[in-house]
Amino acid sequence: MTSTFSPVTLRATAGPGQPEPTSQLDELYRGFEQELLVPLWTEIGDLMPASPSPAAQPHVWRWQNLLHLAQRSGELVPVGRGGERRAIALANPGLGGAPYATPTLWAAIQYLNPSEDAPVHRHTQHAFRFVVDGEGVWTVVNGDPVAMRRGDFLLTPGWNFHGHHNQADTPMTWLDGLDIPFVHQTGSAFFELGPDVVSDHSTPDRSRSERLWAHPGLRPVAQADPTPSSPIAAYRWEHTDAALADQLALESEGHPGVVEPGHAAIRFSNPTTGGDVMPTIRAEMHRLRADTTTATRREVGSSVWQVFDGTGTVRVGDREWEITRGDLIAVPSWQPLTLTTTSGLDLFRFSDTPIFERLNADRVQVEGTPA
Ligand code: GTQ
Ligand code: FE2
């Protein structure tokens, strides 16, 4: 669905270094078609560009529009077995209508009405939730109920059973991020159903996972082995916010720590390795002071950003948008990105960078410095 190739119709057109079209050449090309063959010489420009030229496009989805459609889905579409989740995915305009925000990343708004249960299942796809607004849902991961509140970043690494339940008297929405497109396109998906309702409807303030793992710089001695995904089920906003505020305060006091002037950022990390939270997904939170513009930066791999607070302007490639709370931005591979704000801006970001780092195919270029 996302292929940029039209059904095989090879053309005997004369390009640079190509023979003049003749009936014999045409016959050769019909022979290729018949045998389902494609010669490199007609495709090389697209297949092997000098630098990444992804099919995915820069795009912004407006949270207010997503919210409205999610609310209507909440009225019209039940959540339960079969569909599994009332989740509505961003479809990048360059990817042929597939529910892919980028070639590797799924981003969706999920909506749960009061008293609803999203049934239990597990899959090899890695997942997280990020909450831009609201509370009242607990996601139950391997039997451990995890509260969801504004600013929290929550993990559901691959093959963990999980369901969600809304204990509030108001609906709740959040952002889901998964590696569904990567897993789909590489034929590596497995899926299993669990119970139709979550096993534990209790509403603890902190999950068991956090009580064991989420103390700063402290890990349980009995848990010595590294795990490919982080054992921390929830990274709470109070910690994220404090880390960003402290970075900017240190900058004001003349100490290092920020990415660049006026730009603080933290990466959510796996305490057992120090690396990314999950094998395919990197997640970060960024804070720009008022009246800050970032350096223009591009990198191999794609990302999705969500505005958490404040307003600003985002430039991706040759597109530019004003952005406000909840808005989502798709940044394709190697597209230059610049953020500007006059009011101050908090943004959540996730990317597929760990895949490229593992393959030694990662590259970053910051404006004014060599790649
Ligand atoms: O909440 O379990 O957006 O399995 C897509 C697939 C959410 C989930 C999505 C899922 C989920
Ligand atoms: Fe799921």
Tab-separated table of C-alpha atoms and ligand atoms in Angstrom:
chain	number	residue	atom	x	y	z
A	1	MET	CA	0.000	0.000	0.000
A	2	THR	CA	2.871	2.325	0.699
A	3	SER	CA	4.880	1.382	-2.373
A	4	THR	CA	5.953	4.215	-4.570
A	5	PHE	CA	6.054	1.845	-7.541
A	6	SER	CA	3.196	1.695	-9.997
A	7	PRO	CA	2.194	-1.731	-11.330
A	8	VAL	CA	5.113	-2.912	-13.411
A	9	THR	CA	5.106	-0.961	-16.646
A	10	LEU	CA	8.657	-0.424	-17.721
A	11	ARG	CA	9.250	2.278	-20.218
A	12	ALA	CA	11.934	2.169	-22.821
A	13	THR	CA	12.631	5.882	-22.512
A	14	ALA	CA	16.081	7.161	-23.214
A	15	GLY	CA	17.572	8.779	-20.154
A	16	PRO	CA	21.208	9.656	-19.544
A	17	GLY	CA	23.345	6.684	-20.527
A	18	GLN	CA	20.299	4.773	-21.818
A	19	PRO	CA	19.838	3.240	-25.286
A	20	GLU	CA	17.379	4.819	-27.721
A	21	PRO	CA	13.935	3.149	-27.572
A	22	THR	CA	13.566	0.472	-30.217
A	23	SER	CA	11.093	-2.343	-30.722
A	24	GLN	CA	13.751	-4.790	-29.518
A	25	LEU	CA	14.324	-2.805	-26.335
A	26	ASP	CA	10.573	-2.654	-25.788
A	27	GLU	CA	10.392	-6.416	-26.217
A	28	LEU	CA	13.167	-6.824	-23.631
A	29	TYR	CA	11.174	-4.712	-21.165
A	30	ARG	CA	7.990	-6.727	-21.784
A	31	GLY	CA	10.100	-9.810	-21.039
A	32	PHE	CA	11.152	-8.280	-17.687
A	33	GLU	CA	7.488	-7.605	-16.856
A	34	GLN	CA	6.462	-11.130	-17.697
A	35	GLU	CA	9.115	-12.589	-15.390
A	36	LEU	CA	8.408	-10.008	-12.647
A	37	LEU	CA	11.793	-8.407	-13.007
A	38	VAL	CA	12.816	-4.761	-12.714
A	39	PRO	CA	16.179	-3.546	-13.943
A	40	LEU	CA	18.138	-1.252	-11.659
A	41	TRP	CA	18.863	1.261	-14.401
A	42	THR	CA	15.289	2.551	-14.591
A	43	GLU	CA	14.930	2.874	-10.792
A	44	ILE	CA	18.308	3.911	-9.481
A	45	GLY	CA	17.435	7.565	-8.973
A	46	ASP	CA	14.499	6.719	-6.679
A	47	LEU	CA	16.010	3.671	-5.018
A	48	MET	CA	19.424	5.061	-4.231
A	49	PRO	CA	19.129	8.809	-3.718
A	50	ALA	CA	22.175	10.819	-2.659
A	51	SER	CA	20.463	11.438	0.684
A	52	PRO	CA	17.183	10.129	2.166
A	53	SER	CA	14.159	11.073	0.102
A	54	PRO	CA	11.297	9.457	2.028
A	55	ALA	CA	7.764	8.991	0.699
A	56	ALA	CA	6.367	10.196	4.040
A	57	GLN	CA	5.577	13.906	4.152
A	58	PRO	CA	5.863	16.491	6.890
A	59	HIS	CA	2.363	16.918	8.313
A	60	VAL	CA	0.498	18.417	11.266
A	61	TRP	CA	-2.715	17.003	12.753
A	62	ARG	CA	-4.776	19.348	14.917
A	63	TRP	CA	-5.633	17.939	18.343
A	64	GLN	CA	-8.943	19.808	18.464
A	65	ASN	CA	-10.056	18.063	15.266
A	66	LEU	CA	-8.868	14.677	16.522
A	67	LEU	CA	-10.661	15.204	19.845
A	68	HIS	CA	-13.917	16.000	18.115
A	69	LEU	CA	-13.764	12.875	15.944
A	70	ALA	CA	-12.712	10.710	18.894
A	71	GLN	CA	-15.715	11.994	20.855
A	72	ARG	CA	-18.056	11.112	17.977
A	73	SER	CA	-16.417	7.662	17.810
A	74	GLY	CA	-17.143	7.337	21.532
A	75	GLU	CA	-20.833	7.888	20.811
A	76	LEU	CA	-21.087	5.693	17.721
A	77	VAL	CA	-18.497	2.904	18.015
A	78	PRO	CA	-18.329	0.386	20.882
A	79	VAL	CA	-15.025	-0.786	22.326
A	80	GLY	CA	-14.592	-4.518	22.810
A	81	ARG	CA	-13.472	-7.802	21.322
A	82	GLY	CA	-12.744	-7.692	17.649
A	83	GLY	CA	-11.834	-4.052	17.180
A	84	GLU	CA	-10.025	-4.218	20.547
A	85	ARG	CA	-9.435	-0.479	20.913
A	86	ARG	CA	-11.216	2.777	20.060
A	87	ALA	CA	-7.974	4.123	18.582
A	88	ILE	CA	-7.789	6.344	15.522
A	89	ALA	CA	-4.437	6.450	13.753
A	90	LEU	CA	-2.715	9.316	11.963
A	91	ALA	CA	-2.262	8.449	8.275
A	92	ASN	CA	0.685	10.222	6.676
A	93	PRO	CA	-0.425	11.800	3.350
A	94	GLY	CA	2.651	10.367	1.602
A	95	LEU	CA	1.982	6.767	2.605
A	96	GLY	CA	-0.977	5.878	0.406
A	97	GLY	CA	-3.685	5.914	3.070
A	98	ALA	CA	-1.997	3.386	5.368
A	99	PRO	CA	-2.483	4.076	9.101
A	100	TYR	CA	1.148	5.037	9.475
A	101	ALA	CA	2.288	8.394	10.859
A	102	THR	CA	5.699	7.502	9.432
A	103	PRO	CA	6.999	4.319	7.739
A	104	THR	CA	7.811	2.817	11.163
A	105	LEU	CA	5.589	4.603	13.701
A	106	TRP	CA	1.931	4.400	14.642
A	107	ALA	CA	0.383	7.352	16.447
A	108	ALA	CA	-3.269	7.278	17.460
A	109	ILE	CA	-5.759	9.048	19.670
A	110	GLN	CA	-7.502	6.539	21.931
A	111	TYR	CA	-10.829	7.240	23.654
A	112	LEU	CA	-12.485	5.403	26.539
A	113	ASN	CA	-15.913	6.244	27.997
A	114	PRO	CA	-16.680	6.052	31.725
A	115	SER	CA	-16.888	2.421	32.981
A	116	GLU	CA	-15.610	0.995	29.718
A	117	ASP	CA	-13.006	-1.786	29.581
A	118	ALA	CA	-10.676	-2.142	26.606
A	119	PRO	CA	-10.174	-5.951	26.559
A	120	VAL	CA	-6.906	-7.663	27.446
A	121	HIS	CA	-4.501	-8.729	24.718
A	122	ARG	CA	-0.818	-8.885	23.954
A	123	HIS	CA	1.267	-8.394	20.830
A	124	THR	CA	4.874	-8.207	19.768
A	125	GLN	CA	4.460	-4.534	18.863
A	126	HIS	CA	5.900	-2.202	21.486
A	127	ALA	CA	3.525	0.460	22.772
A	128	PHE	CA	3.411	3.560	24.947
A	129	ARG	CA	0.779	6.063	26.051
A	130	PHE	CA	1.309	9.774	26.503
A	131	VAL	CA	-1.348	11.852	28.241
A	132	VAL	CA	-1.829	15.416	27.068
A	133	ASP	CA	-5.027	15.923	29.063
A	134	GLY	CA	-7.315	14.190	31.532
A	135	GLU	CA	-7.172	11.279	33.967
A	136	GLY	CA	-9.277	8.427	35.300
A	137	VAL	CA	-8.047	5.508	33.181
A	138	TRP	CA	-5.831	2.761	34.546
A	139	THR	CA	-3.909	0.661	32.056
A	140	VAL	CA	-3.352	-2.798	33.517
A	141	VAL	CA	-0.028	-4.194	32.286
A	142	ASN	CA	0.644	-7.824	33.236
A	143	GLY	CA	-1.897	-7.477	36.043
A	144	ASP	CA	-0.380	-4.252	37.410
A	145	PRO	CA	-2.805	-1.284	37.332
A	146	VAL	CA	-1.064	1.912	36.181
A	147	ALA	CA	-2.788	5.292	36.640
A	148	MET	CA	-2.792	7.657	33.643
A	149	ARG	CA	-2.678	11.426	34.173
A	150	ARG	CA	-1.667	14.541	32.236
A	151	GLY	CA	2.033	14.546	31.406
A	152	ASP	CA	2.610	10.880	32.234
A	153	PHE	CA	4.481	8.613	29.815
A	154	LEU	CA	3.461	4.960	30.159
A	155	LEU	CA	4.967	1.803	28.692
A	156	THR	CA	3.478	-1.390	27.346
A	157	PRO	CA	6.515	-3.210	25.934
A	158	GLY	CA	5.902	-6.061	23.480
A	159	TRP	CA	4.248	-9.297	24.617
A	160	ASN	CA	2.895	-7.908	27.910
A	161	PHE	CA	-0.834	-8.541	28.414
A	162	HIS	CA	-2.678	-5.246	28.755
A	163	GLY	CA	-6.172	-3.783	28.996
A	164	HIS	CA	-7.495	-0.375	30.011
A	165	HIS	CA	-10.427	0.654	32.217
A	166	ASN	CA	-11.986	4.023	32.843
A	167	GLN	CA	-12.961	4.550	36.503
A	168	ALA	CA	-13.881	8.224	36.148
A	169	ASP	CA	-17.256	9.698	35.270
A	170	THR	CA	-15.776	11.479	32.263
A	171	PRO	CA	-14.314	10.072	29.043
A	172	MET	CA	-10.546	10.055	28.659
A	173	THR	CA	-8.304	10.413	25.612
A	174	TRP	CA	-4.596	9.898	25.172
A	175	LEU	CA	-1.918	9.383	22.550
A	176	ASP	CA	-0.824	5.835	21.676
A	177	GLY	CA	2.552	5.277	20.028
A	178	LEU	CA	3.552	1.885	18.645
A	179	ASP	CA	5.932	0.331	16.125
A	180	ILE	CA	2.978	-1.218	14.223
A	181	PRO	CA	4.120	-0.085	10.735
A	182	PHE	CA	7.638	-1.442	11.260
A	183	VAL	CA	6.331	-4.775	12.541
A	184	HIS	CA	3.684	-4.991	9.804
A	185	GLN	CA	6.033	-4.227	6.936
A	186	THR	CA	8.656	-6.662	8.199
A	187	GLY	CA	6.199	-9.514	8.814
A	188	SER	CA	7.110	-9.916	12.473
A	189	ALA	CA	3.726	-9.553	14.195
A	190	PHE	CA	2.276	-12.000	16.746
A	191	PHE	CA	-0.934	-11.381	18.692
A	192	GLU	CA	-2.906	-13.166	21.446
A	193	LEU	CA	-6.193	-12.452	23.170
A	194	GLY	CA	-6.478	-12.299	26.953
A	195	PRO	CA	-9.623	-11.923	29.115
A	196	ASP	CA	-12.503	-9.738	27.875
A	197	VAL	CA	-12.276	-7.524	30.950
A	198	VAL	CA	-9.236	-6.461	32.955
A	199	SER	CA	-8.423	-8.686	35.933
A	200	ASP	CA	-7.994	-5.890	38.457
A	201	HIS	CA	-10.196	-2.792	38.598
A	202	SER	CA	-8.370	-1.305	41.571
A	203	THR	CA	-7.116	2.283	41.311
A	204	PRO	CA	-3.738	2.578	43.047
A	205	ASP	CA	-1.927	5.885	42.798
A	206	ARG	CA	1.327	4.108	41.935
A	207	SER	CA	1.828	0.806	40.125
A	208	ARG	CA	3.850	-2.067	41.586
A	209	SER	CA	6.337	-1.453	38.768
A	210	GLU	CA	6.954	2.106	39.950
A	211	ARG	CA	7.275	1.057	43.580
A	212	LEU	CA	10.012	-1.393	42.579
A	213	TRP	CA	11.785	0.595	39.870
A	214	ALA	CA	10.939	4.309	39.785
A	215	HIS	CA	13.199	5.725	42.475
A	216	PRO	CA	15.809	8.071	40.975
A	217	GLY	CA	19.123	6.298	40.417
A	218	LEU	CA	18.166	3.357	42.641
A	219	ARG	CA	17.625	-0.147	41.338
A	220	PRO	CA	16.628	-3.262	43.240
A	221	VAL	CA	19.670	-5.438	43.903
A	222	ALA	CA	17.700	-8.617	43.235
A	223	GLN	CA	17.007	-7.464	39.633
A	224	ALA	CA	20.505	-7.480	38.156
A	225	ASP	CA	19.867	-8.605	34.573
A	226	PRO	CA	19.362	-6.050	31.804
A	227	THR	CA	15.940	-6.180	30.118
A	228	PRO	CA	15.409	-5.108	26.469
A	229	SER	CA	12.583	-2.790	27.522
A	230	SER	CA	12.352	-0.592	30.583
A	231	PRO	CA	10.639	-2.170	33.615
A	232	ILE	CA	9.216	1.256	34.565
A	233	ALA	CA	5.520	1.279	33.618
A	234	ALA	CA	5.012	5.003	34.174
A	235	TYR	CA	7.285	8.044	34.037
A	236	ARG	CA	5.380	10.651	36.005
A	237	TRP	CA	5.017	14.261	34.941
A	238	GLU	CA	6.271	15.640	38.259
A	239	HIS	CA	9.684	14.048	37.586
A	240	THR	CA	9.817	15.035	33.916
A	241	ASP	CA	8.769	18.600	34.720
A	242	ALA	CA	11.316	18.926	37.533
A	243	ALA	CA	14.133	17.599	35.321
A	244	LEU	CA	13.352	20.130	32.597
A	245	ALA	CA	12.921	23.006	35.031
A	246	ASP	CA	16.237	22.163	36.700
A	247	GLN	CA	18.082	22.052	33.354
A	248	LEU	CA	16.870	25.546	32.516
A	249	ALA	CA	17.588	26.831	36.030
A	250	LEU	CA	21.142	25.443	35.828
A	251	GLU	CA	21.555	27.157	32.476
A	252	SER	CA	20.528	30.468	34.069
A	253	GLU	CA	23.167	29.877	36.738
A	254	GLY	CA	25.831	29.329	34.065
A	255	HIS	CA	26.070	25.522	34.293
A	256	PRO	CA	25.905	22.977	31.445
A	257	GLY	CA	23.113	20.483	30.707
A	258	VAL	CA	20.839	21.960	28.053
A	259	VAL	CA	20.782	20.873	24.383
A	260	GLU	CA	21.395	24.440	23.232
A	261	PRO	CA	20.585	27.888	24.658
A	262	GLY	CA	17.017	27.947	25.996
A	263	HIS	CA	16.333	24.317	25.033
A	264	ALA	CA	16.135	21.664	27.745
A	265	ALA	CA	15.407	18.015	26.957
A	266	ILE	CA	15.287	14.661	28.701
A	267	ARG	CA	15.182	11.153	27.270
A	268	PHE	CA	13.074	8.488	28.961
A	269	SER	CA	15.468	5.619	29.657
A	270	ASN	CA	15.632	1.966	30.598
A	271	PRO	CA	17.278	1.836	34.051
A	272	THR	CA	18.641	-1.673	33.403
A	273	THR	CA	20.682	-0.568	30.368
A	274	GLY	CA	20.758	3.228	30.344
A	275	GLY	CA	19.446	2.960	26.768
A	276	ASP	CA	16.086	3.648	25.182
A	277	VAL	CA	12.835	2.596	26.842
A	278	MET	CA	12.020	0.016	24.164
A	279	PRO	CA	14.037	-1.618	21.350
A	280	THR	CA	12.330	0.264	18.517
A	281	ILE	CA	11.168	3.498	20.137
A	282	ARG	CA	12.968	6.497	21.627
A	283	ALA	CA	10.965	8.964	23.703
A	284	GLU	CA	11.885	12.441	24.918
A	285	MET	CA	10.418	15.587	26.424
A	286	HIS	CA	11.617	18.997	25.270
A	287	ARG	CA	11.147	22.436	26.814
A	288	LEU	CA	11.908	25.717	25.053
A	289	ARG	CA	12.129	28.937	26.998
A	290	ALA	CA	10.099	31.881	25.781
A	291	ASP	CA	11.713	33.562	22.734
A	292	THR	CA	13.795	30.559	21.700
A	293	THR	CA	14.541	29.164	18.243
A	294	THR	CA	16.273	25.801	17.927
A	295	ALA	CA	19.100	25.051	15.537
A	296	THR	CA	17.837	23.347	12.380
A	297	ARG	CA	18.483	19.656	12.763
A	298	ARG	CA	17.872	16.551	10.698
A	299	GLU	CA	18.438	12.878	11.363
A	300	VAL	CA	18.043	9.454	9.814
A	301	GLY	CA	14.782	7.905	10.994
A	302	SER	CA	11.388	9.439	11.541
A	303	SER	CA	9.688	10.989	14.521
A	304	VAL	CA	6.381	12.299	15.787
A	305	TRP	CA	6.093	15.289	18.109
A	306	GLN	CA	3.150	16.361	20.240
A	307	VAL	CA	2.767	19.802	21.774
A	308	PHE	CA	2.226	19.388	25.505
A	309	ASP	CA	2.007	23.040	26.482
A	310	GLY	CA	2.502	26.489	24.993
A	311	THR	CA	2.450	27.628	21.397
A	312	GLY	CA	5.011	28.089	18.686
A	313	THR	CA	5.988	27.519	15.097
A	314	VAL	CA	7.381	24.355	13.578
A	315	ARG	CA	9.237	24.195	10.292
A	316	VAL	CA	9.778	20.767	8.679
A	317	GLY	CA	11.437	20.752	5.276
A	318	ASP	CA	9.759	23.571	3.367
A	319	ARG	CA	6.513	23.471	5.377
A	320	GLU	CA	5.677	25.667	8.359
A	321	TRP	CA	2.828	25.566	10.890
A	322	GLU	CA	1.674	27.393	14.005
A	323	ILE	CA	1.208	24.779	16.714
A	324	THR	CA	-0.732	24.635	19.965
A	325	ARG	CA	-1.560	22.126	22.722
A	326	GLY	CA	-2.015	18.561	21.512
A	327	ASP	CA	-1.071	19.173	17.878
A	328	LEU	CA	0.909	16.307	16.329
A	329	ILE	CA	3.763	16.686	13.853
A	330	ALA	CA	5.182	13.977	11.575
A	331	VAL	CA	8.868	14.483	10.770
A	332	PRO	CA	10.091	12.155	8.008
A	333	SER	CA	13.663	10.932	7.824
A	334	TRP	CA	16.305	13.561	7.075
A	335	GLN	CA	13.817	16.452	6.956
A	336	PRO	CA	15.261	19.560	8.632
A	337	LEU	CA	13.293	20.559	11.723
A	338	THR	CA	13.228	23.969	13.440
A	339	LEU	CA	11.089	24.970	16.409
A	340	THR	CA	10.383	28.540	17.489
A	341	THR	CA	8.391	29.951	20.359
A	342	THR	CA	7.674	33.317	21.880
A	343	SER	CA	5.501	32.000	24.761
A	344	GLY	CA	7.564	28.939	25.727
A	345	LEU	CA	6.857	25.429	24.484
A	346	ASP	CA	6.814	21.904	25.940
A	347	LEU	CA	6.873	19.029	23.454
A	348	PHE	CA	6.810	15.259	23.678
A	349	ARG	CA	8.747	13.430	20.956
A	350	PHE	CA	9.078	9.806	19.905
A	351	SER	CA	11.188	8.308	17.144
A	352	ASP	CA	12.486	5.077	15.613
A	353	THR	CA	16.142	6.075	16.144
A	354	PRO	CA	17.033	2.964	18.215
A	355	ILE	CA	16.491	0.835	15.093
A	356	PHE	CA	19.029	2.846	13.111
A	357	GLU	CA	21.521	3.047	15.968
A	358	ARG	CA	21.422	-0.732	16.308
A	359	LEU	CA	22.182	-1.028	12.582
A	360	ASN	CA	24.891	1.632	12.667
A	361	ALA	CA	22.808	3.530	10.112
A	362	ASP	CA	22.082	6.572	12.293
A	363	ARG	CA	23.167	10.038	11.195
A	364	VAL	CA	22.459	13.477	12.562
A	365	GLN	CA	23.191	16.842	11.046
A	366	VAL	CA	22.856	20.123	12.875
A	367	GLU	CA	22.751	23.293	10.781
A	368	GLY	CA	26.204	24.680	10.203
A	369	THR	CA	28.038	21.451	11.107
A	370	PRO	CA	29.051	18.538	8.835
A	371	ALA	CA	26.893	15.368	8.735
B	1	GTQ	O1	-4.100	0.188	23.532
B	1	GTQ	O2	-3.497	-1.864	23.245
B	1	GTQ	O3	-3.463	2.522	19.287
B	1	GTQ	O4	-3.043	-2.699	20.783
B	1	GTQ	C1	-3.098	0.273	18.703
B	1	GTQ	C2	-2.987	-1.057	19.104
B	1	GTQ	C3	-3.574	0.875	20.959
B	1	GTQ	C4	-3.697	-0.735	22.803
B	1	GTQ	C5	-3.377	1.224	19.647
B	1	GTQ	C6	-3.168	-1.415	20.431
B	1	GTQ	C7	-3.465	-0.432	21.368
B	2	FE2	FE	-2.476	-3.379	22.553
